[in-house]
Amino acid sequence: MPEVQPEGGVSRRSVLMGSAAIATGAVAAGMALDGLTNAAAAQGAAAAGPNEIVLLDALDLSRAIQRREYSCVEVMESYLDHIHRVNPEVNAIIAMADDGVLIEQAAERDAQLARGEYLGWMHGFPQAIKDLTAAAGFLHTGGGDPEYADRIATTDALLVQRIKGAGGIVIGKTTSPQGGLGSQTYSPVWGATGSAYDPSKTAGGSSGGAASSLGLRMLPVADGGDYMGSLRNPAAFNNCLGFRPSWGRMPANGFIAQASTSGPMARTVADLAAFLSVIAGTTRESALGIVEDPSMFRVPLERDFRGTRIAWVGDYNGHLAMEPGILELCEASFSAFETLGATVDLVVPNQDMEQLFETFMTWRALAQIGNYDRYMDPARRVHLKPEQIWEIERAIPMSLLDFSRANAQRNAWYAEVMRIFETYDYILAPSAQVFPFDKNTNWPTEINGRQMDTYHRWMETVAPWSLSNLPNMGMPVGFNDAGLPAGIQLIGKDNADLSVLQMAHAYEGVTGWARRLPPLLRA
């Protein structure tokens, strides 16, 4: 295996750690990658407490670096120390570069500042990239897919290029479920990832490692991706923010508006908006991209919301199975919006929601049929996740007529959402149907006595809004009696990303949920 590359990357030690996890095949294998027990990690983190640098919001950290109140080396050392103490408890950051190489890169950022070379808002930021995204010199395992366990990326994805261009330093990767499937982050390569607020529970997914890292202050901001709630669900499970931008806001190749998009995650809306301004923006290859300067998100987010009307869809008149306490927390948030001068009304969409879920399932199958060649090769098929095989086998017998009907149904749903927006300015929906559950459980098979017939039925609440491709902020909404977090989706009109950020910022100012530190950091 290659040693660390000059740009930072994976060390031989990191690769061997990943290979050892493969050999065990245990869901929780990643929890003991550095030989520490959960209890010891928790005691060590609590005894030392977090460094003041890692507690800074990203905007404050950026200003402190630019003013040279903290050197980039100080920042890097603080984050690395914090990660090494806390990460073993949750297994959120993987395949890290060697500390010495990262500190050398931070020193170069300091030298650049001394020469008057300020690269941008993320100058000196330690950043870990979601494992589904390529970062040159680092492991790129496809979310812990055994077939790609030793794969090293040779190039940077565009998102990573933009992070580096703004001064960020890639320190490693964040965990994702194998193939990005399912909102539960575990894999045979890396093991399971725990929630920042209870490491015995799942961090959600597929951006589970990113969200857990944010909750535990191991990263200033984080990148994620979202097909079926992969930004919104882990944000709910880790008391942070996950923004699914309007489709086309982030670079995406091709002429089919699939449901997948990358997006930013953060602990404050202002931090998230600043990060979005770095990573957003169309390219020549983005045939359906939104042609707007992403610097538009670096504006003050304050705005008057008196007279704003918000639609609340709830559980679609009982269609969704919900764990007790979720709807109650979401509905308790209405007072925050009312404090801002808005009104919230219950609105049940005029749509057959079961038919809509079937529509989503067809689009989901279309997204997975690209793995058909792997499925047909017995030597490669053995590495596929069971849920992935299930998706492919559903897709194989489908016809063009099935996809045509699904497209027509998706268009009908979009028309219904536009009808709602004729009266209302925003839509609210739960981010998840359950609280974080045991991370050793692949997925919930029942909710409140109702059986789940697919591996993603339990997160159906996000599917309609993935089909809409509208801007959608997953926001914290509070905690249950066990201290487990929940979230709510704030959906805006087409291309109204800034408007969603402004409302989320105002809501954040009233609630302040993300300021609540996880128990591990409260010492």
Coordinates of C-alpha atoms in Angstrom, one line a residue:
M1 CA 0.0 0.0 0.0
P2 CA 1.2 3.5 -0.7
E3 CA 2.4 5.7 2.1
V4 CA 0.9 9.3 2.6
Q5 CA 1.1 11.3 -0.6
P6 CA 2.5 14.9 -0.5
E7 CA -1.1 16.3 -0.7
G8 CA -2.1 14.3 2.4
G9 CA -3.7 10.9 1.9
V10 CA -3.9 7.5 3.4
S11 CA -1.1 5.9 5.3
R12 CA -0.2 2.2 5.3
R13 CA -1.5 2.0 8.9
S14 CA -4.9 3.4 7.9
V15 CA -5.2 0.8 5.0
L16 CA -4.3 -2.1 7.3
M17 CA -6.8 -0.9 9.8
G18 CA -9.5 -1.0 7.2
S19 CA -8.4 -4.4 6.0
A20 CA -8.6 -5.7 9.6
A21 CA -12.2 -4.5 9.8
I22 CA -13.0 -6.4 6.6
A23 CA -11.7 -9.6 8.1
T24 CA -13.9 -9.4 11.2
G25 CA -17.0 -8.8 9.2
A26 CA -18.7 -7.4 12.4
V27 CA -21.0 -4.5 12.1
A28 CA -19.3 -2.8 15.0
A29 CA -15.8 -3.5 13.9
G30 CA -14.8 0.1 13.3
M31 CA -15.5 1.0 16.9
A32 CA -12.3 -0.6 18.1
L33 CA -10.0 0.4 15.2
D34 CA -7.4 2.1 17.5
G35 CA -7.6 -0.4 20.3
L36 CA -9.6 1.8 22.7
T37 CA -12.8 0.7 24.3
N38 CA -15.9 2.9 24.2
A39 CA -15.7 3.4 27.9
A40 CA -12.1 4.5 27.9
A41 CA -12.7 6.8 25.0
A42 CA -15.6 8.4 26.8
Q43 CA -13.6 8.8 30.0
G44 CA -10.6 10.3 28.2
A45 CA -12.7 12.8 26.3
A46 CA -14.6 13.8 29.3
A47 CA -11.5 14.3 31.4
A48 CA -9.8 16.6 29.0
G49 CA -12.8 18.4 27.5
P50 CA -12.9 20.0 24.1
N51 CA -10.4 22.6 23.1
E52 CA -11.8 26.2 22.7
I53 CA -10.7 26.2 19.0
V54 CA -12.9 23.2 18.1
L55 CA -15.9 24.9 19.8
L56 CA -15.8 27.9 17.5
D57 CA -18.4 28.2 14.8
A58 CA -16.8 27.9 11.3
L59 CA -17.3 31.6 10.5
D60 CA -15.6 32.6 13.8
L61 CA -12.8 30.1 13.1
S62 CA -12.3 31.5 9.6
R63 CA -12.0 35.1 10.9
A64 CA -9.6 34.0 13.7
I65 CA -7.3 32.3 11.2
Q66 CA -7.4 35.3 8.7
R67 CA -6.6 37.7 11.6
R68 CA -3.9 35.3 12.7
E69 CA -5.3 35.0 16.2
Y70 CA -4.8 31.3 15.8
S71 CA -2.2 29.8 13.5
C72 CA -3.3 27.1 11.1
V73 CA -0.9 24.7 12.9
E74 CA -2.7 25.5 16.2
V75 CA -6.0 24.8 14.6
M76 CA -4.8 21.5 13.0
E77 CA -3.2 20.3 16.3
S78 CA -6.4 21.1 18.2
Y79 CA -8.6 19.3 15.8
L80 CA -6.4 16.3 15.6
D81 CA -6.1 16.0 19.3
H82 CA -9.9 16.3 19.7
I83 CA -10.5 13.7 16.9
H84 CA -8.1 11.2 18.4
R85 CA -9.8 11.4 21.7
V86 CA -13.4 11.5 20.6
N87 CA -13.7 9.7 17.3
P88 CA -13.1 6.1 18.7
E89 CA -16.4 6.5 20.6
V90 CA -18.4 7.0 17.3
N91 CA -16.2 5.9 14.4
A92 CA -17.1 8.8 12.2
I93 CA -13.8 9.8 10.6
I94 CA -11.7 7.1 8.8
A95 CA -8.6 6.7 6.7
M96 CA -6.9 9.7 8.1
A97 CA -3.6 11.0 6.9
D98 CA -0.6 10.9 9.3
D99 CA -0.6 13.8 11.8
G100 CA 2.9 14.9 10.7
V101 CA 1.9 15.4 7.1
L102 CA -1.3 17.3 8.1
I103 CA 0.7 19.6 10.4
E104 CA 3.2 20.3 7.6
Q105 CA 0.3 21.3 5.3
A106 CA -1.1 23.5 8.0
A107 CA 2.4 25.1 8.4
E108 CA 2.3 25.8 4.6
R109 CA -1.1 27.6 5.1
D110 CA 0.6 29.7 7.7
A111 CA 3.4 30.5 5.4
Q112 CA 0.9 31.5 2.7
L113 CA -0.8 33.9 5.1
A114 CA 2.6 35.4 6.0
R115 CA 3.1 36.0 2.3
G116 CA -0.3 37.6 2.0
E117 CA -1.7 34.6 0.1
Y118 CA -5.1 34.1 1.6
L119 CA -6.8 31.3 -0.3
G120 CA -10.4 31.8 1.0
W121 CA -13.0 31.2 3.6
M122 CA -11.7 27.7 4.5
H123 CA -8.0 28.7 4.7
G124 CA -6.5 26.2 7.2
F125 CA -9.8 24.3 7.9
P126 CA -9.4 20.5 8.6
Q127 CA -11.9 18.8 6.4
A128 CA -12.8 15.1 6.1
I129 CA -14.7 14.1 2.9
K130 CA -17.6 11.7 2.6
D131 CA -16.3 8.3 1.6
L132 CA -18.5 8.2 -1.5
T133 CA -16.5 11.2 -2.9
A134 CA -13.0 10.9 -4.3
A135 CA -10.2 12.8 -2.6
A136 CA -6.8 12.2 -4.2
G137 CA -4.4 10.0 -2.2
F138 CA -7.1 8.8 0.2
L139 CA -9.1 5.6 0.4
H140 CA -12.2 5.7 -1.7
T141 CA -14.1 2.6 -0.6
G142 CA -17.6 3.5 -1.8
G143 CA -19.0 3.5 1.7
G144 CA -17.1 0.5 2.9
D145 CA -17.7 -1.8 -0.1
P146 CA -15.3 -4.8 0.3
E147 CA -14.6 -4.8 -3.5
Y148 CA -13.1 -1.3 -3.1
A149 CA -11.6 -1.7 0.4
D150 CA -8.1 -0.9 -0.9
R151 CA -9.0 1.6 -3.6
I152 CA -7.0 4.9 -3.5
A153 CA -8.5 7.9 -5.3
T154 CA -6.1 9.3 -7.9
T155 CA -8.0 12.5 -8.5
D156 CA -10.1 15.0 -6.6
A157 CA -13.9 15.3 -7.2
L158 CA -14.9 18.8 -8.1
L159 CA -16.3 19.4 -4.6
V160 CA -12.9 18.5 -3.1
Q161 CA -11.1 20.7 -5.6
R162 CA -13.3 23.6 -4.5
I163 CA -12.7 22.9 -0.8
K164 CA -8.9 22.8 -1.4
G165 CA -9.1 25.9 -3.6
A166 CA -10.7 27.8 -0.7
G167 CA -7.8 26.7 1.6
G168 CA -9.2 23.6 3.2
I169 CA -6.9 20.7 4.2
V170 CA -8.2 17.2 3.6
I171 CA -7.5 15.1 6.7
G172 CA -9.4 11.9 5.9
K173 CA -12.9 10.6 5.0
T174 CA -16.2 10.4 6.8
T175 CA -18.2 7.1 7.0
S176 CA -21.1 6.2 4.8
P177 CA -23.1 3.0 4.5
Q178 CA -22.0 0.7 1.7
G179 CA -23.0 2.1 -1.6
G180 CA -24.7 4.9 0.2
L181 CA -27.8 2.8 0.7
G182 CA -29.9 3.1 3.8
S183 CA -30.0 5.8 6.4
Q184 CA -27.9 3.7 8.8
T185 CA -24.1 4.1 8.5
Y186 CA -22.4 0.7 8.8
S187 CA -20.3 -1.4 6.5
P188 CA -18.2 -4.6 6.5
V189 CA -15.1 -2.5 6.0
W190 CA -15.5 0.3 8.6
G191 CA -18.1 -1.0 11.0
A192 CA -20.9 1.2 12.5
T193 CA -21.0 4.9 13.2
G194 CA -22.7 6.2 16.4
S195 CA -24.7 9.3 17.0
A196 CA -22.9 12.2 18.6
Y197 CA -25.7 12.3 21.2
D198 CA -25.6 8.6 22.1
P199 CA -22.8 6.5 20.5
S200 CA -24.8 3.3 21.0
K201 CA -27.3 4.6 18.5
T202 CA -27.0 5.1 14.8
A203 CA -25.8 8.4 13.3
G204 CA -28.2 7.9 10.4
G205 CA -27.0 8.1 6.8
S206 CA -25.8 8.1 4.3
S207 CA -23.9 11.2 5.6
G208 CA -23.7 9.6 9.0
G209 CA -20.0 10.2 9.6
A210 CA -20.3 13.8 8.5
A211 CA -23.2 14.5 10.8
S212 CA -21.7 12.7 13.8
S213 CA -18.4 14.6 13.3
L214 CA -20.2 17.9 13.3
G215 CA -22.2 17.0 16.4
L216 CA -19.0 16.2 18.3
R217 CA -17.1 19.3 16.9
M218 CA -14.6 17.2 15.0
L219 CA -15.1 19.2 11.9
P220 CA -16.0 22.9 11.3
V221 CA -18.4 22.0 8.4
A222 CA -18.9 18.9 6.4
D223 CA -20.0 17.7 2.9
G224 CA -22.7 15.2 2.4
G225 CA -25.0 13.9 -0.3
D226 CA -28.7 13.2 -0.4
Y227 CA -30.9 10.8 -2.4
M228 CA -33.4 9.7 0.2
G229 CA -32.7 12.0 3.1
S230 CA -29.0 11.4 3.4
L231 CA -28.4 15.0 4.4
R232 CA -31.6 15.5 6.4
N233 CA -31.9 12.2 8.3
P234 CA -28.4 12.2 9.8
A235 CA -28.8 15.9 10.6
A236 CA -31.8 14.9 12.7
F237 CA -29.9 12.1 14.4
N238 CA -27.0 14.4 15.4
N239 CA -28.7 17.7 16.1
C240 CA -27.2 19.6 13.3
L241 CA -28.1 21.0 9.8
G242 CA -28.2 19.3 6.5
F243 CA -29.2 21.3 3.4
R244 CA -30.4 19.6 0.2
P245 CA -30.1 22.4 -2.4
S246 CA -32.3 22.9 -5.4
W247 CA -31.3 20.2 -7.9
G248 CA -28.7 21.7 -10.2
R249 CA -27.3 24.0 -7.5
M250 CA -24.5 21.5 -7.1
P251 CA -22.7 20.3 -10.2
A252 CA -24.4 17.2 -11.6
N253 CA -23.8 15.6 -15.0
G254 CA -26.4 14.4 -17.4
F255 CA -29.8 15.2 -18.7
I256 CA -32.0 13.2 -16.3
A257 CA -33.0 15.0 -13.1
Q258 CA -32.3 12.1 -10.7
A259 CA -33.0 12.6 -7.0
S260 CA -29.4 12.6 -5.8
T261 CA -27.5 15.8 -5.0
S262 CA -24.5 16.7 -2.8
G263 CA -24.8 19.5 -0.2
P264 CA -23.4 21.2 2.9
M265 CA -23.8 20.3 6.5
A266 CA -23.0 22.6 9.5
R267 CA -24.0 23.5 13.0
T268 CA -25.2 27.0 12.2
V269 CA -27.1 28.3 9.1
A270 CA -24.5 31.1 8.6
D271 CA -21.7 28.5 8.5
L272 CA -23.7 26.4 6.1
A273 CA -24.4 29.3 3.8
A274 CA -20.7 30.2 3.7
F275 CA -19.8 26.6 2.9
L276 CA -22.4 26.4 0.2
S277 CA -20.9 29.5 -1.4
V278 CA -17.7 27.5 -1.8
I279 CA -19.0 24.2 -3.1
A280 CA -22.0 25.3 -5.2
G281 CA -22.0 26.5 -8.8
T282 CA -22.6 24.9 -12.2
T283 CA -20.0 23.6 -14.6
R284 CA -19.9 23.2 -18.4
E285 CA -20.7 19.5 -17.9
S286 CA -23.8 20.3 -15.8
A287 CA -26.4 20.3 -18.5
L288 CA -29.3 21.1 -16.2
G289 CA -27.3 23.2 -13.7
I290 CA -28.5 26.5 -12.0
V291 CA -26.5 29.3 -13.5
E292 CA -26.2 31.7 -10.5
D293 CA -23.1 33.0 -8.7
P294 CA -22.8 31.0 -5.4
S295 CA -21.4 34.1 -3.7
M296 CA -25.1 35.1 -3.4
F297 CA -25.2 33.0 -0.2
R298 CA -22.6 35.2 1.5
V299 CA -25.1 37.9 2.3
P300 CA -26.7 38.7 5.7
L301 CA -29.5 36.2 6.4
E302 CA -31.7 38.4 8.5
R303 CA -35.2 39.0 7.2
D304 CA -38.7 40.0 8.3
F305 CA -41.1 37.0 8.3
R306 CA -44.3 38.7 9.5
G307 CA -47.2 37.4 7.5
T308 CA -45.4 34.3 6.3
R309 CA -47.6 31.2 5.8
I310 CA -46.3 27.7 6.4
A311 CA -47.9 24.4 5.5
W312 CA -47.4 21.4 7.8
V313 CA -47.9 17.9 6.3
G314 CA -47.3 15.9 9.4
D315 CA -47.8 12.2 8.8
Y316 CA -50.1 12.7 5.7
N317 CA -53.2 12.0 7.7
G318 CA -51.9 8.8 9.3
H319 CA -50.1 7.4 6.2
L320 CA -46.7 7.4 7.8
A321 CA -45.8 5.3 10.8
M322 CA -44.2 7.5 13.4
E323 CA -42.4 6.7 16.6
P324 CA -44.2 8.4 19.6
G325 CA -42.7 11.8 20.3
I326 CA -41.6 12.7 16.8
L327 CA -44.8 14.5 15.7
E328 CA -45.1 16.2 19.1
L329 CA -41.6 17.7 18.9
C330 CA -42.2 18.9 15.4
E331 CA -45.5 20.5 16.3
A332 CA -43.9 22.1 19.4
S333 CA -41.7 24.0 17.0
F334 CA -44.6 25.9 15.5
S335 CA -44.3 28.4 18.4
A336 CA -40.9 29.3 17.1
F337 CA -42.2 30.2 13.7
E338 CA -45.1 32.0 15.3
T339 CA -42.7 34.1 17.3
L340 CA -41.3 35.2 13.9
G341 CA -44.7 36.3 12.8
A342 CA -45.5 33.3 10.7
T343 CA -48.6 31.0 10.8
V344 CA -48.5 27.2 10.5
D345 CA -51.5 25.3 9.1
L346 CA -52.0 21.6 8.7
V347 CA -52.2 20.8 4.9
V348 CA -52.7 17.2 3.6
P349 CA -51.5 17.0 0.0
N350 CA -54.1 15.9 -2.6
Q351 CA -52.0 12.9 -3.5
D352 CA -52.1 9.1 -3.1
M353 CA -49.1 8.9 -0.9
E354 CA -48.7 5.1 -1.3
Q355 CA -48.7 5.5 -5.1
L356 CA -46.1 8.3 -4.6
F357 CA -43.8 5.9 -2.6
E358 CA -44.1 3.4 -5.4
T359 CA -43.1 6.2 -7.8
F360 CA -40.1 6.9 -5.7
M361 CA -39.2 3.2 -5.6
T362 CA -39.1 3.0 -9.4
W363 CA -36.8 6.0 -9.6
R364 CA -34.6 4.4 -6.9
A365 CA -34.4 1.2 -9.0
L366 CA -33.4 3.3 -12.0
A367 CA -30.5 4.7 -10.0
Q368 CA -29.3 1.2 -9.0
I369 CA -29.6 -0.6 -12.3
G370 CA -26.1 0.9 -13.2
N371 CA -24.7 -1.9 -11.0
Y372 CA -26.2 -4.6 -13.2
D373 CA -22.7 -5.7 -14.5
R374 CA -21.5 -6.2 -10.9
Y375 CA -24.7 -8.2 -10.1
M376 CA -24.2 -10.5 -13.1
D377 CA -20.6 -11.3 -12.2
P378 CA -20.6 -13.9 -9.4
A379 CA -17.1 -12.8 -8.2
R380 CA -18.3 -9.2 -7.8
R381 CA -21.9 -9.9 -6.7
V382 CA -20.7 -11.5 -3.5
H383 CA -19.6 -8.0 -2.3
L384 CA -22.9 -6.3 -3.0
K385 CA -25.0 -5.2 0.0
P386 CA -28.2 -7.3 0.3
E387 CA -30.3 -4.2 -0.1
Q388 CA -28.4 -3.3 -3.2
I389 CA -29.1 -6.7 -4.7
W390 CA -32.8 -6.3 -3.8
E391 CA -32.9 -3.0 -5.6
I392 CA -31.2 -4.4 -8.8
E393 CA -33.5 -7.4 -8.9
R394 CA -36.5 -5.1 -8.7
A395 CA -35.1 -3.0 -11.5
I396 CA -34.3 -5.8 -14.0
P397 CA -37.9 -6.7 -15.0
M398 CA -39.0 -3.1 -15.2
S399 CA -39.9 -1.7 -18.6
L400 CA -39.7 1.7 -20.2
L401 CA -43.4 1.9 -19.6
D402 CA -42.8 1.6 -15.8
F403 CA -40.3 4.5 -15.9
S404 CA -42.6 6.6 -18.1
R405 CA -45.4 6.2 -15.7
A406 CA -43.2 7.0 -12.8
N407 CA -42.1 10.1 -14.5
A408 CA -45.7 11.2 -15.1
Q409 CA -46.5 10.5 -11.5
R410 CA -43.5 12.5 -10.4
N411 CA -44.7 15.4 -12.5
A412 CA -48.1 15.2 -11.0
W413 CA -46.6 15.4 -7.5
Y414 CA -44.6 18.4 -8.4
A415 CA -47.8 20.1 -9.7
E416 CA -49.5 19.4 -6.4
V417 CA -46.6 20.9 -4.5
M418 CA -46.7 24.0 -6.7
R419 CA -50.5 24.2 -5.9
I420 CA -49.7 24.3 -2.2
F421 CA -47.1 27.0 -2.8
E422 CA -49.7 29.2 -4.4
T423 CA -51.0 29.7 -0.8
Y424 CA -48.0 29.0 1.4
D425 CA -44.4 30.2 1.5
Y426 CA -42.8 27.1 3.0
I427 CA -43.7 23.5 3.8
L428 CA -42.7 21.6 7.0
A429 CA -42.4 17.8 7.3
P430 CA -40.6 15.5 9.9
S431 CA -37.0 14.7 8.9
A432 CA -37.3 11.2 10.3
Q433 CA -40.0 8.8 11.5
V434 CA -37.9 7.4 14.4
F435 CA -35.4 8.6 16.9
P436 CA -31.8 7.2 16.6
F437 CA -32.0 3.4 17.1
D438 CA -29.4 0.7 18.0
K439 CA -26.5 1.0 15.6
N440 CA -26.2 -2.8 15.5
T441 CA -29.7 -2.9 13.9
N442 CA -29.5 -2.8 10.1
W443 CA -32.9 -0.9 9.8
P444 CA -36.1 -0.7 11.8
T445 CA -38.5 -3.5 10.8
E446 CA -41.5 -1.9 12.6
I447 CA -42.5 1.5 13.9
N448 CA -45.1 1.8 16.6
G449 CA -46.5 -1.6 15.8
R450 CA -46.5 -1.2 12.0
Q451 CA -44.3 -3.5 9.9
M452 CA -41.9 -1.9 7.5
D453 CA -42.0 -3.7 4.1
T454 CA -38.8 -2.3 2.7
Y455 CA -35.4 -1.2 4.1
H456 CA -36.3 2.4 3.4
R457 CA -40.1 2.5 4.3
W458 CA -39.1 3.7 7.8
M459 CA -37.8 7.0 6.3
E460 CA -40.5 7.5 3.8
T461 CA -41.1 11.0 5.1
V462 CA -38.2 12.3 3.1
A463 CA -39.0 10.6 -0.2
P464 CA -41.7 13.0 -1.6
W465 CA -39.3 15.9 -1.1
S466 CA -36.5 14.1 -2.9
L467 CA -38.8 13.7 -5.8
S468 CA -39.6 17.4 -5.8
N469 CA -36.0 18.4 -6.0
L470 CA -36.8 21.6 -4.1
P471 CA -34.5 23.2 -1.6
N472 CA -34.8 21.5 1.8
M473 CA -33.2 22.2 5.1
G474 CA -33.1 19.5 7.7
M475 CA -33.1 21.3 11.1
P476 CA -33.0 20.3 14.8
V477 CA -36.3 20.2 16.5
G478 CA -35.4 19.1 20.0
F479 CA -34.9 15.9 22.1
N480 CA -37.0 13.2 23.7
D481 CA -36.8 12.2 27.3
A482 CA -33.9 9.9 26.6
G483 CA -31.9 12.8 25.2
L484 CA -32.2 11.6 21.6
P485 CA -32.5 14.3 18.9
A486 CA -35.1 14.7 16.2
G487 CA -35.4 17.0 13.2
I488 CA -37.8 18.8 10.8
Q489 CA -37.6 19.5 7.1
L490 CA -38.1 23.1 5.9
I491 CA -39.0 23.0 2.1
G492 CA -38.9 26.1 -0.1
K493 CA -40.1 27.0 -3.5
D494 CA -38.1 26.1 -6.6
N495 CA -34.7 27.8 -6.7
A496 CA -35.5 29.7 -3.5
D497 CA -32.4 28.3 -1.6
L498 CA -31.6 31.7 -0.1
S499 CA -35.1 32.1 1.2
V500 CA -34.9 28.7 2.9
L501 CA -31.5 29.7 4.5
Q502 CA -33.1 32.9 5.7
M503 CA -36.0 31.2 7.4
A504 CA -33.8 28.5 8.9
H505 CA -31.5 31.3 10.3
A506 CA -34.5 33.0 11.9
Y507 CA -35.7 29.7 13.4
E508 CA -32.3 29.0 14.7
G509 CA -32.2 32.3 16.4
V510 CA -35.3 31.5 18.3
T511 CA -34.6 27.9 19.2
G512 CA -30.8 27.5 19.4
W513 CA -31.0 23.7 19.5
A514 CA -27.6 23.1 17.9
R515 CA -25.9 24.9 20.8
R516 CA -26.7 21.9 23.0
L517 CA -23.5 19.9 23.4
P518 CA -23.5 16.1 23.3
P519 CA -23.1 14.5 26.7
L520 CA -19.6 13.4 25.7
L521 CA -18.5 17.1 25.5
R522 CA -20.3 18.6 28.4
A523 CA -17.7 17.8 31.0

